[in-house]
Short mmCIF file of C-alpha atoms in Angstrom, two decimals:
data_model
loop_
_atom_site.label_atom_id
_atom_site.label_comp_id
_atom_site.label_asym_id
_atom_site.label_seq_id
_atom_site.Cartn_x
_atom_site.Cartn_y
_atom_site.Cartn_z
CA MET A 56 0.12 -0.15 0.36
CA THR A 57 1.61 3.48 -0.55
CA ILE A 58 1.01 4.81 3.13
CA ARG A 59 3.49 2.33 4.12
CA ILE A 60 0.66 0.40 7.27
CA ASP A 61 2.90 -2.44 8.19
CA ARG A 62 -0.19 -4.86 7.93
CA ARG A 63 1.03 -6.47 10.63
CA SER A 64 1.01 -4.25 13.38
CA LEU A 65 -3.34 -3.79 12.58
CA ILE A 66 -4.01 -6.60 13.95
CA VAL A 67 -5.63 -9.56 15.90
CA THR A 68 -3.17 -11.67 16.98
CA GLY A 69 -4.47 -15.43 18.36
CA THR A 70 -6.11 -18.69 17.17
CA LEU A 71 -9.50 -19.91 16.54
CA GLY A 72 -8.60 -24.00 17.52
CA LEU A 73 -10.75 -26.85 16.41
CA GLY A 74 -14.04 -25.43 18.26
CA ALA A 75 -14.80 -23.58 14.36
CA PHE A 76 -15.37 -27.47 13.23
CA ALA A 77 -19.04 -26.43 14.52
CA LEU A 78 -18.86 -23.60 12.68
CA PRO A 79 -20.95 -23.75 9.18
CA GLY A 80 -18.58 -22.33 6.91
CA PHE A 81 -15.93 -24.38 8.75
CA ALA A 82 -17.57 -28.23 8.29
CA ARG A 83 -17.96 -27.17 4.55
CA GLN A 84 -14.73 -26.05 3.71
CA ALA A 85 -13.46 -29.48 5.77
CA ASN A 86 -16.30 -31.52 4.40
CA ILE A 87 -14.65 -30.09 0.26
CA THR A 88 -11.04 -30.04 0.64
CA GLN A 89 -11.31 -34.18 1.88
CA ALA A 90 -13.81 -35.52 -1.21
CA LYS A 91 -13.14 -37.46 -3.36
CA GLY A 92 -13.69 -38.01 -7.42
CA PHE A 93 -13.73 -34.28 -9.88
CA SER A 94 -13.23 -32.17 -6.13
CA HIS A 95 -12.88 -29.02 -6.97
CA GLY A 96 -13.61 -28.50 -10.87
CA VAL A 97 -11.97 -27.43 -14.54
CA ALA A 98 -9.51 -24.74 -15.18
CA SER A 99 -7.84 -23.69 -18.05
CA GLY A 100 -4.16 -21.33 -18.69
CA GLU A 101 -1.39 -20.46 -20.90
CA PRO A 102 -3.34 -19.62 -23.36
CA GLY A 103 -1.11 -19.77 -27.17
CA ALA A 104 -2.73 -19.49 -30.85
CA ASP A 105 -4.20 -22.51 -31.41
CA SER A 106 -3.44 -25.08 -27.69
CA MET A 107 -4.56 -24.37 -23.72
CA LEU A 108 -2.78 -25.82 -20.70
CA LEU A 109 -5.68 -27.96 -19.50
CA TRP A 110 -6.23 -28.14 -14.89
CA THR A 111 -8.24 -30.17 -12.79
CA ARG A 112 -8.03 -32.06 -9.23
CA TYR A 113 -9.03 -35.85 -9.23
CA VAL A 114 -9.04 -37.46 -5.87
CA PRO A 115 -9.60 -41.70 -6.44
CA ALA A 116 -11.80 -43.91 -3.40
CA GLY A 117 -8.43 -45.35 -2.24
CA GLY A 118 -6.24 -41.83 -2.82
CA ASP A 119 -3.57 -43.66 -5.27
CA ALA A 120 -2.86 -42.92 -8.78
CA ALA A 121 -4.64 -43.02 -11.82
CA LYS A 122 -5.15 -42.06 -15.17
CA VAL A 123 -7.22 -39.21 -16.22
CA LYS A 124 -8.06 -38.20 -20.17
CA VAL A 125 -8.99 -34.40 -20.92
CA GLU A 126 -11.45 -34.14 -24.00
CA ILE A 127 -12.18 -30.92 -25.84
CA ALA A 128 -14.55 -30.35 -27.90
CA GLU A 129 -16.10 -26.71 -30.12
CA THR A 130 -20.23 -27.69 -29.10
CA PRO A 131 -21.68 -28.02 -25.32
CA ASP A 132 -21.92 -31.89 -26.10
CA PHE A 133 -18.78 -33.04 -27.20
CA ALA A 134 -20.34 -34.37 -30.93
CA ARG A 135 -16.91 -34.03 -31.91
CA VAL A 136 -14.39 -34.05 -29.94
CA VAL A 137 -10.74 -32.40 -31.78
CA ALA A 138 -8.59 -32.94 -28.94
CA GLY A 139 -7.53 -34.59 -25.74
CA GLY A 140 -4.58 -35.78 -23.87
CA GLU A 141 -4.29 -38.28 -20.33
CA MET A 142 -2.07 -38.14 -17.25
CA THR A 143 -1.39 -40.56 -14.25
CA THR A 144 -1.73 -38.12 -11.18
CA GLY A 145 -1.69 -39.00 -7.86
CA PRO A 146 -0.39 -37.67 -3.95
CA TRP A 147 2.71 -37.07 -5.11
CA ARG A 148 1.09 -34.13 -7.02
CA ASP A 149 -2.03 -33.67 -4.15
CA HIS A 150 -4.13 -35.22 -6.92
CA THR A 151 -3.56 -32.31 -9.69
CA VAL A 152 -3.77 -32.82 -13.41
CA LYS A 153 -2.36 -30.56 -16.15
CA ILE A 154 -2.50 -31.94 -19.75
CA ALA A 155 -0.97 -29.51 -22.06
CA VAL A 156 -3.09 -29.49 -25.66
CA GLU A 157 -1.84 -28.31 -29.24
CA GLY A 158 -3.46 -28.48 -32.89
CA LEU A 159 -6.47 -26.02 -31.50
CA LYS A 160 -7.66 -23.35 -33.96
CA ARG A 161 -7.13 -19.50 -33.51
CA GLY A 162 -8.91 -17.45 -31.41
CA THR A 163 -11.94 -20.08 -31.17
CA ARG A 164 -14.09 -21.12 -27.63
CA TYR A 165 -14.39 -24.78 -26.59
CA HIS A 166 -15.40 -26.81 -23.81
CA TYR A 167 -13.70 -29.10 -22.27
CA ARG A 168 -13.52 -31.84 -19.72
CA PHE A 169 -12.37 -34.84 -18.36
CA ILE A 170 -13.25 -38.26 -17.81
CA ALA A 171 -11.95 -40.92 -15.34
CA PRO A 172 -11.02 -43.55 -14.38
CA ASP A 173 -14.58 -45.10 -13.07
CA GLY A 174 -16.02 -43.35 -16.44
CA SER A 175 -16.89 -40.41 -13.99
CA ARG A 176 -16.61 -36.85 -15.59
CA SER A 177 -15.34 -33.85 -14.21
CA PRO A 178 -17.66 -30.09 -14.79
CA VAL A 179 -17.12 -28.65 -18.43
CA GLY A 180 -15.21 -26.19 -19.12
CA ARG A 181 -14.75 -23.07 -21.26
CA THR A 182 -12.04 -21.59 -22.83
CA LYS A 183 -11.05 -19.38 -25.95
CA THR A 184 -7.58 -19.69 -28.01
CA LEU A 185 -5.18 -16.30 -28.46
CA PRO A 186 -6.02 -14.64 -31.95
CA ASP A 187 -3.19 -15.75 -34.31
CA GLY A 188 -2.66 -12.44 -37.55
CA PRO A 189 -4.60 -9.19 -37.07
CA ALA A 190 -6.75 -9.18 -34.71
CA ARG A 191 -9.64 -6.44 -34.04
CA SER A 192 -10.06 -6.68 -30.17
CA PHE A 193 -8.53 -8.24 -26.53
CA LYS A 194 -10.57 -7.57 -23.36
CA ALA A 195 -9.28 -8.72 -20.77
CA ALA A 196 -10.26 -9.31 -16.94
CA ILE A 197 -7.50 -8.43 -14.42
CA PHE A 198 -8.07 -9.08 -10.83
CA SER A 199 -5.31 -9.07 -7.44
CA CYS A 200 -5.50 -9.67 -3.73
CA SER A 201 -8.27 -11.82 -2.54
CA ASN A 202 -8.15 -12.56 0.98
CA TYR A 203 -10.59 -15.79 1.20
CA GLY A 204 -12.10 -13.85 4.69
CA PHE A 205 -11.58 -10.96 4.02
CA GLY A 206 -15.80 -11.19 1.62
CA PHE A 207 -16.91 -12.83 -0.97
CA PHE A 208 -15.34 -13.07 -3.98
CA ASN A 209 -17.97 -10.83 -5.68
CA ALA A 210 -15.70 -9.52 -8.60
CA TYR A 211 -14.60 -13.24 -9.74
CA ALA A 212 -18.67 -14.26 -9.79
CA HIS A 213 -19.22 -11.20 -11.39
CA ALA A 214 -16.34 -11.41 -14.94
CA ALA A 215 -17.54 -14.69 -14.75
CA ALA A 216 -21.25 -14.39 -15.75
CA ARG A 217 -19.67 -12.38 -18.56
CA GLU A 218 -19.93 -13.19 -21.68
CA ASP A 219 -17.47 -10.06 -23.71
CA TYR A 220 -13.55 -11.46 -21.69
CA ASP A 221 -11.54 -13.19 -23.13
CA LEU A 222 -8.24 -14.15 -20.34
CA ALA A 223 -8.42 -13.42 -17.26
CA ILE A 224 -5.07 -12.47 -15.48
CA HIS A 225 -4.29 -12.86 -11.83
CA LEU A 226 -1.47 -10.13 -10.44
CA GLY A 227 -0.97 -12.62 -7.14
CA ASP A 228 -2.13 -12.99 -3.84
CA TYR A 229 -4.29 -15.22 -4.37
CA ILE A 230 -4.00 -16.87 -1.35
CA TYR A 231 -3.05 -15.57 1.40
CA GLU A 232 -0.53 -17.54 3.96
CA TYR A 233 -1.38 -16.05 7.62
CA ALA A 234 -3.44 -18.04 10.01
CA PRO A 235 -6.60 -17.32 10.85
CA ALA A 236 -7.17 -14.45 13.51
CA ASN A 237 -4.86 -12.92 12.21
CA TYR A 238 -5.00 -11.15 8.55
CA PRO A 239 -7.97 -10.61 8.63
CA ALA A 240 -8.49 -10.42 12.41
CA LYS A 241 -11.34 -12.19 13.89
CA GLU A 242 -13.41 -9.80 13.89
CA ASP A 243 -13.44 -9.18 10.56
CA VAL A 244 -13.73 -12.31 9.56
CA VAL A 245 -16.81 -12.62 7.35
CA ALA A 246 -19.43 -15.16 6.94
CA ASN A 247 -16.60 -17.64 8.89
CA ARG A 248 -14.93 -17.36 5.63
CA VAL A 249 -11.37 -18.39 7.42
CA PRO A 250 -9.65 -20.75 4.47
CA LEU A 251 -7.93 -24.04 6.21
CA PRO A 252 -5.70 -25.35 7.57
CA PHE A 253 -5.63 -22.94 10.45
CA LYS A 254 -2.71 -21.75 11.06
CA GLU A 255 -0.25 -20.08 9.22
CA ILE A 256 1.29 -21.87 6.48
CA VAL A 257 4.43 -22.67 6.68
CA ALA A 258 5.47 -26.69 5.36
CA LEU A 259 3.96 -28.24 1.39
CA ALA A 260 1.49 -29.54 2.98
CA ASP A 261 -0.27 -26.61 4.34
CA TYR A 262 0.20 -24.86 0.94
CA ARG A 263 -1.37 -27.18 -0.86
CA LEU A 264 -4.58 -27.48 1.99
CA ARG A 265 -4.46 -23.72 1.13
CA TYR A 266 -5.17 -23.96 -2.32
CA ALA A 267 -7.33 -26.58 -2.26
CA SER A 268 -9.35 -24.55 0.35
CA TYR A 269 -9.36 -21.47 -1.91
CA ARG A 270 -9.90 -22.95 -5.18
CA ALA A 271 -12.86 -24.65 -3.31
CA ASP A 272 -14.61 -21.48 -3.28
CA PRO A 273 -17.90 -21.65 -5.76
CA ASP A 274 -17.12 -18.41 -7.35
CA LEU A 275 -13.17 -18.86 -8.22
CA MET A 276 -14.77 -22.02 -9.46
CA ALA A 277 -16.94 -21.24 -12.18
CA LEU A 278 -14.10 -17.98 -13.05
CA HIS A 279 -12.13 -20.64 -13.34
CA ALA A 280 -14.76 -22.42 -15.39
CA ALA A 281 -15.64 -20.10 -17.75
CA MET A 282 -11.72 -18.42 -19.09
CA PRO A 283 -8.56 -19.65 -20.08
CA MET A 284 -6.41 -17.50 -16.69
CA VAL A 285 -2.97 -16.21 -16.47
CA VAL A 286 -1.24 -16.55 -13.31
CA GLN A 287 1.93 -15.51 -11.48
CA TRP A 288 2.93 -14.92 -8.27
CA ASP A 289 3.21 -11.77 -5.67
CA ASP A 290 4.59 -12.43 -2.59
CA HIS A 291 1.18 -14.05 -0.26
CA GLU A 292 1.59 -17.03 -1.73
CA SER A 293 4.62 -17.24 -0.42
CA ALA A 294 5.16 -15.32 2.68
CA ASN A 295 4.37 -10.77 3.13
CA ASP A 296 7.40 -9.31 1.54
CA SER A 297 8.74 -11.79 0.61
CA TRP A 298 12.24 -12.03 -1.78
CA GLU A 299 14.94 -14.10 -2.88
CA GLY A 300 16.83 -14.23 0.43
CA GLY A 301 13.63 -14.44 2.61
CA ALA A 302 10.27 -13.16 3.27
CA GLN A 303 9.16 -10.12 6.36
CA ASN A 304 6.75 -12.75 7.41
CA HIS A 305 9.33 -15.70 7.85
CA SER A 306 11.33 -16.23 10.86
CA PRO A 307 13.54 -18.60 11.97
CA ASP A 308 11.91 -20.62 14.23
CA GLU A 309 9.49 -21.47 10.68
CA GLY A 310 12.54 -23.63 9.24
CA GLU A 311 14.49 -22.54 6.36
CA TRP A 312 13.82 -20.38 3.90
CA SER A 313 14.71 -22.02 0.88
CA THR A 314 12.93 -24.94 1.86
CA ARG A 315 9.43 -22.92 2.67
CA ARG A 316 10.18 -20.77 -0.99
CA ASN A 317 10.28 -24.06 -2.73
CA ALA A 318 7.16 -26.00 -1.03
CA ALA A 319 5.46 -22.94 -1.60
CA VAL A 320 6.01 -22.51 -5.78
CA GLN A 321 5.49 -26.60 -5.35
CA ALA A 322 1.79 -26.01 -4.35
CA TYR A 323 1.82 -22.78 -6.46
CA ARG A 324 2.07 -25.25 -10.19
CA GLU A 325 0.03 -28.02 -8.83
CA TRP A 326 -2.96 -26.22 -8.38
CA MET A 327 -2.59 -23.53 -10.55
CA PRO A 328 -2.93 -23.77 -14.19
CA VAL A 329 0.59 -21.89 -15.38
CA SER A 330 3.44 -24.13 -16.68
CA GLU A 331 6.61 -24.30 -15.51
CA GLU A 332 8.18 -20.75 -16.73
CA PRO A 333 9.09 -18.55 -13.97
CA TRP A 334 8.03 -15.74 -17.06
CA LYS A 335 6.38 -16.10 -20.36
CA ALA A 336 5.08 -13.55 -22.86
CA TYR A 337 1.76 -14.57 -24.40
CA ALA A 338 1.40 -13.48 -28.55
CA ILE A 339 -2.39 -12.11 -29.41
CA GLY A 340 -2.22 -11.81 -32.53
CA ASP A 341 -1.17 -8.61 -34.34
CA LEU A 342 -2.54 -6.74 -31.41
CA ALA A 343 -0.46 -7.52 -28.36
CA THR A 344 2.31 -9.22 -26.77
CA LEU A 345 1.36 -9.87 -22.73
CA TYR A 346 3.86 -10.31 -20.22
CA ARG A 347 3.51 -12.63 -17.13
CA THR A 348 6.79 -11.74 -15.28
CA GLU A 349 8.32 -12.65 -11.98
CA THR A 350 9.19 -10.28 -9.67
CA ARG A 351 9.33 -11.58 -5.89
CA LEU A 352 11.15 -14.57 -5.46
CA PHE A 353 13.58 -16.31 -7.48
CA ALA A 354 16.06 -12.27 -8.21
CA ARG A 355 14.50 -9.89 -5.62
CA SER A 356 16.76 -8.06 -4.08
CA GLN A 357 15.66 -7.31 -0.06
CA PRO A 358 13.32 -4.89 -0.30
CA PRO A 359 15.00 -1.95 1.34
CA GLU A 360 13.33 -0.79 5.12
CA LEU A 361 12.85 2.82 6.60
CA ALA A 362 12.13 1.43 10.16
CA PRO A 363 15.68 1.85 11.51
CA LEU A 364 16.32 5.64 10.15
CA PHE A 365 13.15 6.45 12.25
CA LEU A 366 14.58 3.89 15.65
CA LYS A 367 18.08 5.41 16.42
CA GLY A 368 17.20 8.19 18.10
CA GLY A 369 17.10 12.16 17.18
CA ASP A 370 16.85 12.64 13.66
CA PRO A 371 15.62 10.70 11.22
CA VAL A 372 16.60 13.64 8.30
CA PRO A 373 20.79 13.36 7.82
CA ALA A 374 20.51 9.63 7.29
CA LEU A 375 17.24 9.86 5.46
CA LYS A 376 19.04 11.99 2.99
CA ALA A 377 22.91 9.72 3.37
CA PHE A 378 19.92 7.37 2.04
CA ARG A 379 18.57 8.21 -0.73
CA ASP A 380 21.77 9.04 -1.85
CA GLY A 381 23.34 6.41 -1.98
CA PRO A 382 21.58 2.92 -1.09
CA TRP A 383 18.65 3.86 -2.81
CA GLN A 384 20.01 4.26 -5.95
CA ASP A 385 22.36 1.76 -6.10
CA PRO A 386 21.91 -0.44 -9.41
CA ALA A 387 22.55 -3.85 -8.23
CA VAL A 388 19.59 -4.13 -6.24
CA THR A 389 16.93 -5.37 -8.75
CA MET A 390 13.63 -6.39 -9.02
CA MET A 391 13.83 -8.99 -11.46
CA GLY A 392 17.50 -10.34 -11.88
CA THR A 393 19.21 -9.45 -14.71
CA GLU A 394 18.20 -12.68 -16.68
CA GLN A 395 15.15 -11.93 -16.61
CA GLU A 396 15.54 -8.46 -17.51
CA GLY A 397 17.32 -9.23 -20.61
CA TRP A 398 14.37 -11.62 -21.86
CA LEU A 399 11.77 -8.66 -21.27
CA ASP A 400 14.00 -5.78 -23.60
CA ALA A 401 14.49 -8.59 -26.52
CA ALA A 402 11.66 -10.11 -26.20
CA MET A 403 9.23 -6.44 -25.41
CA ALA A 404 12.54 -4.93 -28.39
CA ALA A 405 11.25 -8.01 -30.72
CA SER A 406 6.90 -7.58 -30.16
CA VAL A 407 7.59 -3.85 -31.76
CA ARG A 408 9.89 -4.82 -34.64
CA GLY A 409 6.47 -6.74 -35.50
CA GLY A 410 4.38 -4.66 -36.27
CA THR A 411 3.06 -5.74 -32.83
CA ARG A 412 0.71 -2.02 -31.46
CA TRP A 413 0.53 -3.28 -27.29
CA GLN A 414 3.15 -4.11 -24.94
CA VAL A 415 1.25 -5.08 -21.53
CA VAL A 416 3.71 -6.01 -18.79
CA GLY A 417 1.76 -8.00 -15.60
CA PHE A 418 3.82 -6.99 -12.35
CA GLY A 419 3.30 -7.56 -8.32
CA THR A 420 3.54 -4.59 -7.48
CA ILE A 421 3.36 -0.74 -8.49
CA MET A 422 5.57 0.87 -10.63
CA GLY A 423 3.71 4.51 -10.21
CA ASN A 424 5.90 6.90 -7.65
CA THR A 425 4.28 7.72 -5.11
CA ARG A 426 5.00 9.48 -1.96
CA ALA A 427 2.33 10.10 0.59
CA PRO A 428 1.49 14.19 1.16
CA GLU A 429 1.41 15.86 4.37
CA GLU A 430 -2.47 15.64 4.57
CA ALA A 431 -2.10 12.11 5.31
CA LEU A 432 -1.05 12.80 8.47
CA GLY A 433 -4.16 13.94 10.23
CA TRP A 434 -5.74 10.73 7.84
CA ILE A 435 -5.69 7.95 10.84
CA LYS A 436 -8.01 7.29 12.92
CA ALA A 437 -7.86 7.79 16.48
CA ASP A 438 -8.28 4.96 17.80
CA ALA A 439 -5.19 3.26 15.32
CA PRO A 440 -2.39 1.81 17.04
CA ALA A 441 0.76 4.13 18.23
CA ARG A 442 2.71 2.04 15.41
CA THR A 443 0.55 2.59 12.53
CA GLN A 444 0.87 6.54 13.48
CA ALA A 445 4.12 5.53 13.50
CA TYR A 446 4.74 4.68 10.51
CA VAL A 447 2.89 7.68 8.13
CA LYS A 448 4.81 9.64 10.24
CA ALA A 449 7.42 8.16 8.50
CA GLY A 450 6.37 8.34 5.49
CA VAL A 451 4.87 11.81 5.05
CA THR A 452 8.81 12.53 6.44
CA ALA A 453 10.75 10.31 4.12
CA SER A 454 8.37 11.90 0.87
CA ARG A 455 8.99 15.68 1.87
CA LEU A 456 13.23 14.34 1.53
CA GLY A 457 11.83 12.92 -2.41
CA LEU A 458 11.44 9.52 -1.25
CA PRO A 459 8.54 7.36 -2.03
CA SER A 460 6.04 5.70 0.78
CA ASN A 461 6.78 2.02 0.51
CA LEU A 462 10.32 0.72 -0.91
CA ASP A 463 8.23 -2.54 -1.47
CA ASN A 464 6.42 -2.21 -4.50
CA TRP A 465 9.43 -0.33 -7.98
CA GLY A 466 9.70 2.78 -5.23
CA GLY A 467 12.41 0.41 -3.02
CA TYR A 468 13.88 -0.24 -6.73
CA PRO A 469 15.00 2.78 -8.86
CA ALA A 470 17.48 1.88 -10.60
CA ALA A 471 15.64 -1.29 -11.39
CA ARG A 472 12.71 0.59 -12.80
CA ALA A 473 14.66 3.67 -14.54
CA ARG A 474 16.73 0.38 -17.00
CA PHE A 475 13.03 -1.41 -17.06
CA LEU A 476 10.70 2.55 -18.64
CA LYS A 477 14.09 3.33 -20.51
CA SER A 478 14.11 -0.15 -22.56
CA ALA A 479 10.36 0.64 -23.26
CA GLN A 480 11.48 4.42 -24.54
CA ALA A 481 14.23 2.82 -26.29
CA HIS A 482 11.90 0.54 -28.58
CA GLY A 483 9.57 2.78 -29.06
CA GLY A 484 6.64 0.71 -28.62
CA SER A 485 3.31 1.85 -27.08
CA THR A 486 4.16 0.17 -23.67
CA ILE A 487 0.88 -0.55 -21.10
CA VAL A 488 1.86 -2.15 -17.21
CA ILE A 489 -0.69 -3.54 -14.63
CA ALA A 490 -0.61 -4.08 -11.26
CA GLY A 491 -2.06 -4.88 -7.90
CA ASP A 492 -0.36 -5.52 -4.18
CA SER A 493 -1.49 -2.11 -3.41
CA HIS A 494 -5.56 -3.55 -2.92
CA ASN A 495 -6.60 0.13 -4.59
CA ALA A 496 -7.16 1.20 -7.84
CA TRP A 497 -4.70 3.38 -9.42
CA ALA A 498 -4.01 5.15 -13.19
CA TYR A 499 -0.27 6.59 -13.88
CA ASP A 500 1.56 8.31 -16.75
CA LEU A 501 5.34 6.48 -15.74
CA ALA A 502 7.90 9.26 -16.88
CA GLN A 503 11.78 8.23 -17.60
CA ASP A 504 14.09 11.25 -18.29
CA ASP A 505 10.58 13.38 -17.91
CA ARG A 506 9.31 12.12 -21.07
CA PRO A 507 6.95 9.57 -21.03
CA ALA A 508 7.56 5.41 -20.98
CA ALA A 509 4.10 3.78 -20.44
CA VAL A 510 0.89 4.17 -18.46
CA GLU A 511 0.55 2.04 -15.49
CA PHE A 512 -3.17 0.72 -14.81
CA ALA A 513 -3.58 -0.50 -11.12
CA GLY A 514 -5.74 -2.17 -9.49
CA GLN A 515 -8.29 -3.22 -6.38
CA GLY A 516 -8.01 -6.10 -4.35
CA VAL A 517 -11.06 -8.75 -5.12
CA THR A 518 -11.26 -8.16 -1.08
CA SER A 519 -8.50 -7.01 0.83
CA PRO A 520 -9.10 -3.97 2.03
CA GLY A 521 -7.26 -0.79 0.96
CA TYR A 522 -6.82 2.85 2.91
CA GLU A 523 -10.41 2.46 3.93
CA SER A 524 -9.42 -0.17 6.43
CA ALA A 525 -7.28 2.64 8.75
CA ILE A 526 -7.94 5.90 7.58
CA GLY A 527 -11.37 7.95 9.37
CA ILE A 528 -12.09 10.75 6.27
CA ASP A 529 -13.91 10.47 3.32
CA PRO A 530 -12.17 8.57 0.30
CA LYS A 531 -12.69 10.87 -2.39
CA ARG A 532 -10.04 13.61 -0.42
CA VAL A 533 -7.41 11.26 0.33
CA ALA A 534 -7.63 10.68 -3.69
CA THR A 535 -7.55 14.47 -3.83
CA ALA A 536 -4.74 15.09 -1.75
CA MET A 537 -2.49 12.01 -4.04
CA VAL A 538 -3.41 13.03 -6.67
CA ALA A 539 -2.05 16.58 -6.22
CA ALA A 540 1.22 15.00 -4.38
CA ASN A 541 2.35 12.82 -7.45
CA PRO A 542 3.07 14.29 -11.11
CA GLU A 543 2.62 10.81 -12.78
CA LEU A 544 -0.47 9.76 -11.37
CA LYS A 545 -3.85 10.42 -12.36
CA TRP A 546 -6.40 9.25 -10.46
CA CYS A 547 -7.09 6.59 -8.24
CA ASP A 548 -9.50 5.35 -5.29
CA THR A 549 -9.03 3.47 -2.67
CA SER A 550 -12.01 2.64 -0.82
CA ARG A 551 -14.06 0.12 -3.20
CA ARG A 552 -12.65 -3.65 -4.05
CA GLY A 553 -13.45 -5.17 -7.52
CA TYR A 554 -11.53 -5.63 -10.34
CA MET A 555 -9.61 -3.94 -13.65
CA ALA A 556 -10.93 -4.76 -17.14
CA LEU A 557 -9.04 -3.57 -20.49
CA THR A 558 -10.26 -3.38 -23.86
CA LEU A 559 -7.24 -3.11 -26.49
CA THR A 560 -8.23 -2.56 -29.71
CA PRO A 561 -5.21 -1.41 -32.49
CA ASP A 562 -5.91 2.79 -31.73
CA ALA A 563 -6.59 2.72 -28.26
CA ALA A 564 -6.90 0.82 -24.68
CA THR A 565 -9.47 0.92 -22.59
CA ASN A 566 -9.36 0.70 -19.17
CA GLU A 567 -12.00 0.06 -16.15
CA TRP A 568 -12.11 -0.31 -12.77
CA LEU A 569 -15.16 -2.14 -11.74
CA PHE A 570 -16.23 -2.11 -8.26
CA VAL A 571 -18.81 -4.33 -6.50
CA ASP A 572 -21.13 -3.21 -4.55
CA THR A 573 -20.11 -5.45 -0.90
CA ILE A 574 -17.70 -7.90 -0.83
CA ARG A 575 -20.08 -8.26 3.21
CA LYS A 576 -22.57 -10.60 0.47
CA ARG A 577 -22.41 -12.85 -1.59
CA ARG A 578 -23.76 -11.17 -4.67
CA ALA A 579 -22.33 -10.77 -8.41
CA THR A 580 -23.41 -6.43 -8.68
CA ALA A 581 -20.59 -4.17 -9.54
CA SER A 582 -20.58 -1.12 -11.56
CA VAL A 583 -17.44 0.89 -13.81
CA GLY A 584 -15.94 2.95 -11.29
CA HIS A 585 -13.86 5.09 -13.46
CA LYS A 586 -12.13 4.50 -17.22
CA ALA A 587 -9.25 5.64 -18.84
CA THR A 588 -8.14 5.32 -21.83
CA VAL A 589 -4.54 5.98 -23.97
CA THR A 590 -3.95 6.11 -27.56
CA ARG A 591 -1.73 3.95 -29.44
CA GLY A 592 2.36 5.29 -29.74
CA ARG A 593 1.50 8.69 -26.90
CA ASN A 594 2.33 6.04 -23.60
CA VAL A 595 0.22 8.98 -21.86
CA MET A 596 -3.71 9.12 -20.55
CA ALA A 597 -6.12 10.33 -23.47
#
């Protein structure tokens, strides 16, 4: 979040214990995650013009190995099966099934289903291949930050009911790793929505069970069954504020970080319709190239922290200045690592040379320069913890000196940000950055060396709360002050949940921020709260 409020300082610690199984929501979780047969619906991902990755989970009665087949057809009655495949699954991969199917038609909607050894069939899913060659329009629904406990996944349900989306994109925080009564606090949990296991997830079995718990949600199942999804992780798929060598929410008594990281990655790749490739490009005909990136676990440098500069006592300004003029600008500090930076630079250059009209880059965290305005000192609720007050004061002090208020996003990696934006400028394409993580909605014109480089559309959380959870003033005042304090920021909303819808045409890209009416009740209604458009070749919003 832009105002760097430590999430763990805003929560109430505790535990729910085994008595939770007496509650209806918990009983349903326990039943579904222990179910046999096709237990978690179907999903598709890694779309190509002639290929698709299809996913399901099948647990045989005996819990051992099973050979599962898939069929794909253009009609829901499967009168003519046009492609298929099979694989053997078992407990070594948590009974998940992933089959890549090739030889499909470009830009075509398909139906698919899985068949078990006993002849039973999975629910039917729908998917759609990417276009090849000239494409007039493409529309993607974009999600991030879906904490199960904070409310219902109405954003997923709303998108699943639409017929005009070609693709779903999830930019991370698909699950959260926290223990019950942590984030959210016990009093903030909606409708007994507490996922299994009833502890912080650390081991492989924990991560698997957490995915099983989330994937049992009917609205998430409906979204996966309705369209293909390109997915990438951010931090909560492993642990809060993770980087190559650790995480804020990982302590020595939880074991080696590498063990936990590997468990998180394994479970993610088992349970998600994603390939083993850490990053990838998707060609959407001649209209766009979409880039899935990895900015957390494999090469990200440890994010800097402002807190130690304030804990030394005395005036923190000299220390902040020294940090700003030295370590903060270190070119060795990286989000992606040199290998991925080189790949992305070359891939974007090839896309532009080939005449592709848009280059759309998905990052887990926000790239736009964001500083805390002076007014933020008066925003925090009167009963907010003293530690929260201290974080806000630190953010405002840092902002006075030209430092961003969040160093866990691209604000903590200015040299890496500059390299990416200079690369985009050098290629001369039309670059759109899409991002999640902050739980709030933002629109930025990204600049480098005082020249336009890209636009950024950053999405609000599906359920995870934004500024409204910690402040006590009109959100419109917050938005006005944030825009006034940040030249790159053109619009924001810090109080509502939902998702984004990005529509690409040869000459323009339009992003809509859709806000759901509520997350406290299961109701799939939403409306467009803001719309932004960029014309090809301009790299600034109209």
